[in-house]
mmCIF file of C-alpha atoms (C1' of nucleotides) in Angstrom:
data_model
loop_
_atom_site.group_PDB
_atom_site.id
_atom_site.type_symbol
_atom_site.label_atom_id
_atom_site.label_comp_id
_atom_site.label_asym_id
_atom_site.label_seq_id
_atom_site.Cartn_x
_atom_site.Cartn_y
_atom_site.Cartn_z
ATOM 1 C CA UNK A 1170 161.047 64.980 197.100
ATOM 2 C CA UNK A 1171 160.767 68.387 199.221
ATOM 3 C CA UNK A 1172 163.162 70.789 199.850
ATOM 4 C CA UNK A 1173 164.714 68.945 202.914
ATOM 5 C CA UNK A 1174 165.407 66.172 201.118
ATOM 6 C CA UNK A 1175 166.839 68.023 198.255
ATOM 7 C CA UNK A 1176 169.425 70.142 200.381
ATOM 8 C CA UNK A 1177 170.318 66.606 202.501
ATOM 9 C CA UNK A 1178 171.423 64.971 199.041
ATOM 10 C CA UNK A 1179 172.741 68.059 198.334
ATOM 11 C CA UNK A 1180 174.711 68.380 201.168
ATOM 12 C CA UNK A 1181 176.291 64.970 201.216
ATOM 13 C CA UNK A 1182 177.052 65.016 197.864
ATOM 14 C CA UNK A 1183 179.630 67.637 198.671
ATOM 15 C CA UNK A 1184 180.916 65.632 201.784
ATOM 16 C CA UNK A 1185 179.644 68.533 203.836
ATOM 17 C CA UNK A 1186 177.112 68.373 206.700
ATOM 18 C CA UNK A 1187 173.037 67.761 207.472
ATOM 19 C CA UNK A 1188 173.423 69.839 210.878
ATOM 20 C CA UNK A 1189 169.952 70.036 212.895
ATOM 21 C CA UNK A 1190 170.534 74.402 212.282
ATOM 22 C CA UNK A 1191 171.091 74.212 209.011
ATOM 23 C CA UNK A 1192 167.053 71.902 209.195
ATOM 24 C CA UNK A 1193 165.923 74.771 211.493
ATOM 25 C CA UNK A 1194 167.016 77.488 209.214
ATOM 26 C CA UNK A 1195 166.176 75.733 206.059
ATOM 27 C CA UNK A 1196 162.364 74.709 207.495
ATOM 28 C CA UNK A 1197 161.543 78.872 208.028
ATOM 29 C CA UNK A 1198 163.024 79.889 205.287
ATOM 30 C CA UNK A 1199 160.356 77.509 203.235
ATOM 31 C CA UNK A 1200 157.298 77.928 206.043
ATOM 32 C CA UNK A 1201 156.485 80.526 204.285
ATOM 33 C CA UNK A 1202 156.353 81.596 199.930
ATOM 34 C CA UNK A 1203 157.538 85.767 201.486
ATOM 35 C CA UNK A 1204 160.765 86.676 200.681
ATOM 36 C CA UNK A 1205 163.156 87.360 203.609
ATOM 37 C CA UNK A 1206 166.159 88.917 204.325
ATOM 38 C CA UNK A 1207 168.667 88.168 207.322
ATOM 39 C CA UNK A 1208 167.496 90.273 209.558
ATOM 40 C CA UNK A 1209 163.988 89.108 209.615
ATOM 41 C CA UNK A 1210 164.505 85.387 208.951
ATOM 42 C CA UNK A 1211 167.032 85.920 211.747
ATOM 43 C CA UNK A 1212 164.265 87.546 214.343
ATOM 44 C CA UNK A 1213 161.203 85.272 213.627
ATOM 45 C CA UNK A 1214 163.514 82.511 214.076
ATOM 46 C CA UNK A 1215 164.998 84.248 217.680
ATOM 47 C CA UNK A 1216 160.931 84.841 218.388
ATOM 48 C CA UNK A 1217 159.752 81.350 217.572
ATOM 49 C CA UNK A 1218 162.276 80.021 220.722
ATOM 50 C CA UNK A 1219 165.872 78.378 217.646
ATOM 51 C CA UNK A 1220 168.231 79.235 218.776
ATOM 52 C CA UNK A 1221 171.102 80.354 216.014
ATOM 53 C CA UNK A 1222 173.122 82.470 214.673
ATOM 54 C CA UNK A 1223 173.416 84.974 212.031
ATOM 55 C CA UNK A 1224 176.587 83.351 211.276
ATOM 56 C CA UNK A 1225 175.450 80.393 210.296
ATOM 57 C CA UNK A 1226 171.863 82.023 208.145
ATOM 58 C CA UNK A 1227 174.910 83.466 206.110
ATOM 59 C CA UNK A 1228 176.975 80.473 205.709
ATOM 60 C CA UNK A 1229 174.083 78.723 204.910
ATOM 61 C CA UNK A 1230 172.241 80.990 202.494
ATOM 62 C CA UNK A 1231 175.329 80.725 199.314
ATOM 63 C CA UNK A 1232 174.726 76.215 199.579
ATOM 64 C CA UNK A 1233 170.856 77.006 199.179
ATOM 65 C CA UNK A 1234 171.576 78.657 196.637
ATOM 66 C CA UNK A 1235 173.540 76.255 195.118
ATOM 67 C CA UNK A 1236 171.193 74.299 194.977
ATOM 68 C CA UNK A 1237 168.449 75.631 193.550
ATOM 69 C CA UNK A 1238 166.609 76.255 196.530
ATOM 70 C CA UNK A 1239 167.013 79.651 196.948
ATOM 71 C CA UNK A 1240 167.304 83.228 194.671
ATOM 72 C CA UNK A 1241 168.676 85.934 195.832
ATOM 73 C CA UNK A 1242 165.182 88.672 194.212
ATOM 74 C CA UNK A 1243 166.833 92.152 195.180
ATOM 75 C CA UNK A 1244 169.198 94.246 196.875
ATOM 76 C CA UNK A 1245 167.188 96.952 199.318
ATOM 77 C CA UNK A 1246 167.606 99.255 201.854
ATOM 78 C CA UNK A 1247 171.172 98.696 201.913
ATOM 79 C CA UNK A 1248 170.806 94.615 202.091
ATOM 80 C CA UNK A 1249 170.159 91.523 199.956
ATOM 81 C CA UNK A 1250 166.473 89.850 199.791
ATOM 82 C CA UNK A 1251 165.735 86.189 199.085
ATOM 83 C CA UNK A 1252 163.374 83.828 198.099
ATOM 84 C CA UNK A 1253 162.537 80.175 198.192
ATOM 85 C CA UNK A 1254 162.357 78.848 194.596
ATOM 86 C CA UNK A 1255 161.344 75.075 195.379
ATOM 87 C CA UNK A 1256 157.749 74.304 195.819
ATOM 88 C CA UNK A 1257 157.002 77.841 194.433
ATOM 89 C CA UNK A 1258 156.468 78.706 191.079
ATOM 90 C CA UNK A 1259 159.284 80.679 188.789
ATOM 91 C CA UNK A 1260 157.472 84.617 188.988
ATOM 92 C CA UNK A 1261 158.729 87.887 188.574
ATOM 93 C CA UNK A 1262 158.085 91.142 190.353
ATOM 94 C CA UNK A 1263 156.318 94.172 189.635
ATOM 95 C CA UNK A 1264 157.485 97.036 191.829
ATOM 96 C CA UNK A 1265 156.532 100.316 192.291
ATOM 97 C CA UNK A 1266 158.112 102.426 192.491
ATOM 98 C CA UNK A 1267 157.093 105.336 194.703
ATOM 99 C CA UNK A 1268 155.408 102.615 197.010
ATOM 100 C CA UNK A 1269 157.411 100.405 196.746
ATOM 101 C CA UNK A 1270 154.435 97.350 197.088
ATOM 102 C CA UNK A 1271 155.619 94.235 194.760
ATOM 103 C CA UNK A 1272 153.585 92.007 192.966
ATOM 104 C CA UNK A 1273 154.192 88.942 191.550
ATOM 105 C CA UNK A 1274 153.322 87.878 188.398
ATOM 106 C CA UNK A 1275 154.177 84.921 184.949
ATOM 107 C CA UNK A 1276 154.749 85.284 181.915
ATOM 108 C CA UNK A 1277 155.304 82.471 179.222
ATOM 109 C CA UNK A 1278 157.037 84.781 177.390
ATOM 110 C CA UNK A 1279 160.366 84.563 179.176
ATOM 111 C CA UNK A 1280 160.515 80.880 178.415
ATOM 112 C CA UNK A 1281 160.980 81.902 174.317
ATOM 113 C CA UNK A 1282 163.065 84.938 175.656
ATOM 114 C CA UNK A 1283 164.914 82.204 177.681
ATOM 115 C CA UNK A 1284 165.758 80.361 174.351
ATOM 116 C CA UNK A 1285 165.831 82.622 171.849
ATOM 117 C CA UNK A 1286 169.301 83.582 173.876
ATOM 118 C CA UNK A 1287 170.162 79.814 174.731
ATOM 119 C CA UNK A 1288 169.897 79.505 170.685
ATOM 120 C CA UNK A 1289 171.772 82.753 170.453
ATOM 121 C CA UNK A 1290 174.849 83.283 172.581
ATOM 122 C CA UNK A 1291 175.698 79.256 172.864
ATOM 123 C CA UNK A 1292 174.382 79.822 176.718
ATOM 124 C CA UNK A 1293 172.815 76.465 178.948
ATOM 125 C CA UNK A 1294 169.967 79.298 180.692
ATOM 126 C CA UNK A 1295 169.915 78.392 183.961
ATOM 127 C CA UNK A 1296 167.211 81.009 184.930
ATOM 128 C CA UNK A 1297 166.013 84.970 185.087
ATOM 129 C CA UNK A 1298 165.012 88.325 187.447
ATOM 130 C CA UNK A 1299 162.656 90.101 185.693
ATOM 131 C CA UNK A 1300 162.345 93.410 187.762
ATOM 132 C CA UNK A 1301 159.529 95.491 185.982
ATOM 133 C CA UNK A 1302 158.994 98.571 188.042
ATOM 134 C CA UNK A 1303 156.247 101.519 187.264
ATOM 135 C CA UNK A 1304 153.419 102.960 189.816
ATOM 136 C CA UNK A 1305 151.149 101.375 190.996
ATOM 137 C CA UNK A 1306 146.884 102.433 190.687
ATOM 138 C CA UNK A 1307 147.261 104.101 194.023
ATOM 139 C CA UNK A 1308 150.353 106.292 193.314
ATOM 140 C CA UNK A 1309 149.491 107.513 189.642
ATOM 141 C CA UNK A 1310 146.554 109.029 191.844
ATOM 142 C CA UNK A 1311 148.209 110.749 194.295
ATOM 143 C CA UNK A 1312 150.881 111.844 191.634
ATOM 144 C CA UNK A 1313 148.053 113.117 189.425
ATOM 145 C CA UNK A 1314 146.844 115.498 191.975
ATOM 146 C CA UNK A 1315 149.495 116.585 193.036
ATOM 147 C CA UNK A 1316 150.784 118.061 189.606
ATOM 148 C CA UNK A 1317 147.096 119.372 189.376
ATOM 149 C CA UNK A 1318 146.632 119.772 185.864
ATOM 150 C CA UNK A 1319 143.038 117.464 185.156
ATOM 151 C CA UNK A 1320 144.762 115.939 182.858
ATOM 152 C CA UNK A 1321 145.606 111.986 184.095
ATOM 153 C CA UNK A 1322 148.236 110.775 184.128
ATOM 154 C CA UNK A 1323 149.686 108.464 180.612
ATOM 155 C CA UNK B 249 169.125 117.298 174.132
ATOM 156 C CA UNK B 250 171.879 115.247 176.451
ATOM 157 C CA UNK B 251 172.790 114.357 179.336
ATOM 158 C CA UNK B 252 173.927 116.865 180.899
ATOM 159 C CA UNK B 253 171.079 119.812 179.943
ATOM 160 C CA UNK B 254 168.245 116.627 180.491
ATOM 161 C CA UNK B 255 170.036 116.883 184.479
ATOM 162 C CA UNK B 256 170.398 120.762 184.247
ATOM 163 C CA UNK B 257 167.041 120.990 184.220
ATOM 164 C CA UNK B 258 166.303 118.178 186.638
ATOM 165 C CA UNK B 259 167.618 119.873 189.222
ATOM 166 C CA UNK B 260 166.958 123.416 188.997
ATOM 167 C CA UNK B 261 163.291 121.938 188.912
ATOM 168 C CA UNK B 262 164.465 120.532 192.569
ATOM 169 C CA UNK B 263 165.871 124.204 193.261
ATOM 170 C CA UNK B 264 169.062 121.753 193.575
ATOM 171 C CA UNK B 265 172.440 123.426 192.175
ATOM 172 C CA UNK B 266 174.523 123.334 189.031
ATOM 173 C CA UNK B 267 177.737 122.258 189.930
ATOM 174 C CA UNK B 268 180.958 121.335 187.775
ATOM 175 C CA UNK B 269 181.833 118.803 190.339
ATOM 176 C CA UNK B 270 178.404 117.117 189.719
ATOM 177 C CA UNK B 271 178.867 117.932 185.523
ATOM 178 C CA UNK B 272 182.555 116.081 185.617
ATOM 179 C CA UNK B 273 180.781 113.197 187.149
ATOM 180 C CA UNK B 274 178.283 112.997 184.799
ATOM 181 C CA UNK B 275 180.928 113.678 181.710
ATOM 182 C CA UNK B 276 182.440 110.570 183.121
ATOM 183 C CA UNK B 277 179.344 108.210 183.466
ATOM 184 C CA UNK B 278 178.074 109.023 180.073
ATOM 185 C CA UNK B 279 182.378 108.736 178.335
ATOM 186 C CA UNK B 280 181.722 104.862 177.549
ATOM 187 C CA UNK B 281 178.392 102.497 177.758
ATOM 188 C CA UNK B 282 180.079 100.387 180.087
ATOM 189 C CA UNK B 283 178.816 98.859 183.151
ATOM 190 C CA UNK B 284 180.634 100.705 186.091
ATOM 191 C CA UNK B 285 180.667 101.132 190.367
ATOM 192 C CA UNK B 286 181.527 103.587 192.609
ATOM 193 C CA UNK B 287 185.236 102.493 192.959
ATOM 194 C CA UNK B 288 186.066 101.617 189.805
ATOM 195 C CA UNK B 289 184.470 105.457 188.768
ATOM 196 C CA UNK B 290 186.461 107.631 191.280
ATOM 197 C CA UNK B 291 189.781 105.740 190.640
ATOM 198 C CA UNK B 292 189.024 106.387 187.117
ATOM 199 C CA UNK B 293 188.265 110.156 187.188
ATOM 200 C CA UNK B 294 191.727 110.479 189.453
ATOM 201 C CA UNK B 295 193.754 109.281 187.390
ATOM 202 C CA UNK B 296 192.894 111.758 184.669
ATOM 203 C CA UNK B 297 193.029 114.058 187.387
ATOM 204 C CA UNK B 298 189.623 114.719 187.790
ATOM 205 C CA UNK B 299 190.028 116.214 191.677
ATOM 206 C CA UNK B 300 186.466 114.365 193.364
ATOM 207 C CA UNK B 301 185.589 112.594 196.212
ATOM 208 C CA UNK B 302 183.330 109.117 196.372
ATOM 209 C CA UNK B 303 180.747 111.690 199.268
ATOM 210 C CA UNK B 304 179.927 113.473 196.054
ATOM 211 C CA UNK B 305 179.945 110.692 193.992
ATOM 212 C CA UNK B 306 177.408 108.787 196.288
ATOM 213 C CA UNK B 307 174.853 112.224 196.888
ATOM 214 C CA UNK B 308 174.612 112.899 192.834
ATOM 215 C CA UNK B 309 173.643 108.907 191.961
ATOM 216 C CA UNK B 310 170.343 108.683 193.133
ATOM 217 C CA UNK B 311 169.500 112.413 191.755
ATOM 218 C CA UNK B 312 170.362 110.675 188.021
ATOM 219 C CA UNK B 313 168.518 108.141 188.565
ATOM 220 C CA UNK B 314 165.822 109.516 189.523
ATOM 221 C CA UNK B 315 166.230 112.159 186.377
ATOM 222 C CA UNK B 316 166.348 108.548 184.502
ATOM 223 C CA UNK B 317 169.456 109.579 183.197
ATOM 224 C CA UNK B 318 171.229 105.608 185.454
ATOM 225 C CA UNK B 319 169.827 102.660 186.843
ATOM 226 C CA UNK B 320 171.637 99.887 189.160
ATOM 227 C CA UNK B 321 171.761 97.525 187.104
ATOM 228 C CA UNK B 322 172.599 94.391 189.948
ATOM 229 C CA UNK B 323 174.707 94.135 192.974
ATOM 230 C CA UNK B 324 178.382 92.201 193.053
ATOM 231 C CA UNK B 325 180.931 91.116 194.542
ATOM 232 C CA UNK B 326 179.265 93.183 198.096
ATOM 233 C CA UNK B 327 178.861 96.589 195.869
ATOM 234 C CA UNK B 328 176.231 97.957 193.100
ATOM 235 C CA UNK B 329 177.059 98.683 189.020
ATOM 236 C CA UNK B 330 175.309 100.713 187.460
ATOM 237 C CA UNK B 331 175.153 101.849 183.782
ATOM 238 C CA UNK B 332 173.973 105.221 182.277
ATOM 239 C CA UNK B 333 170.421 105.058 180.252
ATOM 240 C CA UNK B 334 170.166 107.561 178.325
ATOM 241 C CA UNK B 335 172.155 107.762 174.510
ATOM 242 C CA UNK B 336 172.277 104.121 174.881
ATOM 243 C CA UNK B 337 168.900 101.100 173.860
ATOM 244 C CA UNK B 338 167.708 99.963 176.567
ATOM 245 C CA UNK B 339 169.180 96.049 176.825
ATOM 246 C CA UNK B 340 169.341 93.514 179.653
ATOM 247 C CA UNK B 341 171.978 90.796 180.240
ATOM 248 C CA UNK B 342 173.005 87.684 180.385
ATOM 249 C CA UNK B 343 175.240 86.561 182.640
ATOM 250 C CA UNK B 344 177.572 82.847 182.883
ATOM 251 C CA UNK B 345 177.138 81.801 186.827
ATOM 252 C CA UNK B 346 180.195 81.118 187.088
ATOM 253 C CA UNK B 347 182.741 83.077 184.639
ATOM 254 C CA UNK B 348 180.033 86.169 185.424
ATOM 255 C CA UNK B 349 180.824 87.068 182.281
ATOM 256 C CA UNK B 350 177.815 89.408 180.402
ATOM 257 C CA UNK B 351 176.425 89.694 177.009
ATOM 258 C CA UNK B 352 173.936 92.743 176.211
ATOM 259 C CA UNK B 353 170.349 91.792 174.232
ATOM 260 C CA UNK B 354 166.760 93.030 173.374
ATOM 261 C CA UNK B 355 163.878 91.672 173.156
ATOM 262 C CA UNK B 356 160.887 92.743 171.920
ATOM 263 C CA UNK B 357 158.712 90.460 173.382
ATOM 264 C CA UNK B 358 160.110 92.480 176.702
ATOM 265 C CA UNK B 359 157.079 96.148 176.212
ATOM 266 C CA UNK B 360 154.846 92.970 175.423
ATOM 267 C CA UNK B 361 154.372 91.406 178.687
ATOM 268 C CA UNK B 362 155.357 95.500 179.851
ATOM 269 C CA UNK B 363 151.904 96.318 177.639
ATOM 270 C CA UNK B 364 149.981 93.324 179.688
ATOM 271 C CA UNK B 365 151.813 93.806 183.218
ATOM 272 C CA UNK B 366 149.900 97.353 182.877
ATOM 273 C CA UNK B 367 147.115 96.365 182.040
ATOM 274 C CA UNK B 368 146.812 93.435 184.761
ATOM 275 C CA UNK B 369 147.823 95.901 187.037
ATOM 276 C CA UNK B 370 146.442 99.067 186.186
ATOM 277 C CA UNK B 371 150.760 100.283 186.448
ATOM 278 C CA UNK B 372 152.168 103.048 184.937
ATOM 279 C CA UNK B 373 154.943 100.672 184.032
ATOM 280 C CA UNK B 374 158.166 102.843 183.786
ATOM 281 C CA UNK B 375 160.741 100.487 182.681
ATOM 282 C CA UNK B 376 162.241 96.503 183.536
ATOM 283 C CA UNK B 377 164.941 95.285 184.257
ATOM 284 C CA UNK B 378 165.962 91.282 183.425
ATOM 285 C CA UNK B 379 168.435 89.130 184.220
ATOM 286 C CA UNK B 380 169.046 85.264 182.786
ATOM 287 C CA UNK B 381 171.337 83.554 184.246
ATOM 288 C CA UNK B 382 173.557 80.636 182.125
ATOM 289 C CA UNK B 383 176.150 79.544 181.480
ATOM 290 C CA UNK B 384 178.673 80.298 178.443
ATOM 291 C CA UNK B 385 179.762 78.148 175.488
ATOM 292 C CA UNK B 386 183.067 78.080 177.254
ATOM 293 C CA UNK B 387 182.152 77.482 180.610
ATOM 294 C CA UNK B 388 179.473 74.815 179.257
ATOM 295 C CA UNK B 389 182.187 72.967 177.594
ATOM 296 C CA UNK B 390 184.789 73.001 180.506
ATOM 297 C CA UNK B 391 181.836 71.559 182.569
ATOM 298 C CA UNK B 392 181.231 68.844 179.941
ATOM 299 C CA UNK B 393 185.464 67.621 179.808
ATOM 300 C CA UNK B 394 185.608 68.228 184.058
ATOM 301 C CA UNK B 395 182.094 65.914 184.947
ATOM 302 C CA UNK B 396 184.168 63.415 182.142
ATOM 303 C CA UNK B 397 180.945 61.539 180.557
ATOM 304 C CA UNK B 398 181.423 62.116 177.274
ATOM 305 C CA UNK B 399 176.974 63.263 177.381
ATOM 306 C CA UNK B 400 177.203 66.433 175.985
ATOM 307 C CA UNK B 401 175.943 69.334 178.553
ATOM 308 C CA UNK B 402 172.100 69.515 177.621
ATOM 309 C "C1'" DG C 677 172.791 136.656 201.100
ATOM 310 C "C1'" DT C 678 171.462 132.226 202.161
ATOM 311 C "C1'" DA C 679 170.487 127.435 201.319
ATOM 312 C "C1'" DT C 680 173.142 123.923 198.747
ATOM 313 C "C1'" DC C 681 177.357 121.571 198.026
ATOM 314 C "C1'" DT C 682 182.191 119.490 198.196
ATOM 315 C "C1'" DG C 683 185.243 116.896 200.776
ATOM 316 C "C1'" DC C 684 187.857 114.741 204.553
ATOM 317 C "C1'" DA C 685 186.718 111.398 208.085
ATOM 318 C "C1'" DA C 686 184.509 109.152 211.001
ATOM 319 C "C1'" DA C 687 180.157 106.494 211.817
ATOM 320 C "C1'" DC C 688 176.707 102.801 209.745
ATOM 321 C "C1'" DC C 689 175.498 98.159 209.249
ATOM 322 C "C1'" DC C 690 175.521 93.867 206.149
ATOM 323 C "C1'" DT C 691 178.004 90.375 205.476
ATOM 324 C "C1'" DT C 692 182.264 87.871 205.642
ATOM 325 C "C1'" DT C 693 186.103 85.409 209.663
ATOM 326 C "C1'" DG C 694 189.127 83.527 212.610
ATOM 327 C "C1'" DC C 695 188.828 80.498 216.956
ATOM 328 C "C1'" DA C 696 187.226 77.681 220.771
ATOM 329 C "C1'" DA C 697 183.923 74.012 221.644
ATOM 330 C "C1'" DT C 698 180.894 70.998 219.336
ATOM 331 C "C1'" DA C 699 179.137 67.775 216.453
ATOM 332 C "C1'" DA C 700 178.401 65.388 212.252
ATOM 333 C "C1'" DG C 701 179.638 61.304 209.644
ATOM 334 C "C1'" DC D 236 188.643 60.016 215.260
ATOM 335 C "C1'" DT D 237 188.648 63.314 211.666
ATOM 336 C "C1'" DT D 238 186.158 67.067 209.534
ATOM 337 C "C1'" DA D 239 182.946 70.559 209.354
ATOM 338 C "C1'" DT D 240 179.981 73.766 212.189
ATOM 339 C "C1'" DT D 241 178.978 76.756 215.361
ATOM 340 C "C1'" DG D 242 178.290 81.162 218.074
ATOM 341 C "C1'" DC D 243 180.801 84.711 219.303
ATOM 342 C "C1'" DA D 244 183.064 89.217 218.772
ATOM 343 C "C1'" DA D 245 185.795 91.237 215.669
ATOM 344 C "C1'" DA D 246 187.230 92.453 211.855
ATOM 345 C "C1'" DG D 247 186.330 94.181 206.562
ATOM 346 C "C1'" DG D 248 183.812 96.777 203.120
ATOM 347 C "C1'" DG D 249 181.133 99.140 200.133
ATOM 348 C "C1'" DT D 250 178.175 103.520 201.866
ATOM 349 C "C1'" DT D 251 176.445 107.143 204.803
ATOM 350 C "C1'" DT D 252 176.758 111.173 207.300
ATOM 351 C "C1'" DG D 253 177.959 114.567 210.508
ATOM 352 C "C1'" DC D 254 180.917 119.442 209.847
ATOM 353 C "C1'" DA D 255 182.821 123.257 208.273
ATOM 354 C "C1'" DG D 256 184.763 125.848 204.685
ATOM 355 C "C1'" DA D 257 183.303 126.904 199.698
ATOM 356 C "C1'" DT D 258 180.453 127.978 196.491
ATOM 357 C "C1'" DA D 259 175.242 128.566 192.904
ATOM 358 C "C1'" DC D 260 172.462 131.840 192.294
#
DNA sequence: GTATCTGCAAACCCTTTGCAATAAG
DNA sequence: CTTATTGCAAAGGGTTTGCAGATAC
């Protein structure tokens, strides 16, 4: 079952409509595994000649999130960034606080954390969002040189 | 060394000014351990008779973050929420996706995750931000009743 | 004395919303 | 046929910014 079928089921169960605009947006979102924001998605679609309005994208996103197909990943530069989470293993983000480069990773320890939380607080855990912040090798080196002490950065 | 001293050092090292407005804002932020947003902080200060403008708060926040005293915790309801991270042990958030209730927790496994990442990607890790999402006990129960199947929710 | 900071209000920009026409079911 | 969806453009709301006066150092 692919993302379109999942969405079709989801939207019908809610008594809403499956439209060509929605299908096109979903296709575009799932065409890559990259993070995206509304502006980029919108411009990408226009460039390919797909007619959609930003309003339709903004109206669709909450549905995709509710359907479990898309997730907000972080808010940056004054707007939200998303990623699709179906057909692409869940992963977390390691961000360089200086150059903003992003690495993706997964760590099985997080499932244990979830399990412990579910037990301790009685929650039914639905997912998690982990962002680790730090300095990438290049920025560490750059910083080391600037400080000029000759002492390697920790 | 308290947060004001840390900030004073930080701001002087940058050649900027330590002003009574900035001090008042920092005092207010550190007066509780709760999350805050700009509006709440601003109204709280006005209520206490402290004259500050929102602009000064908005201009101070990036400095506090750079100084390592404050962190963005999540973007919700159209605006950012913050918390101070000095003099209060680091913790992560467990959020009910339905009623938005928030529990704080810490898990030592995260330090291991950080260590593994530092080694694998060559980063100098500065911190992390983990948000676990799920249904709190009350909302699980509420959902179970509504579905009315008699089957306890997983 | 000089450069930064403050408060105010306007500008900005992402997101949401009202509306009339269109289309799904 | 009814109700949801679309695109547009305007409104909304948090955040940023230009400016003139005040202030840290």
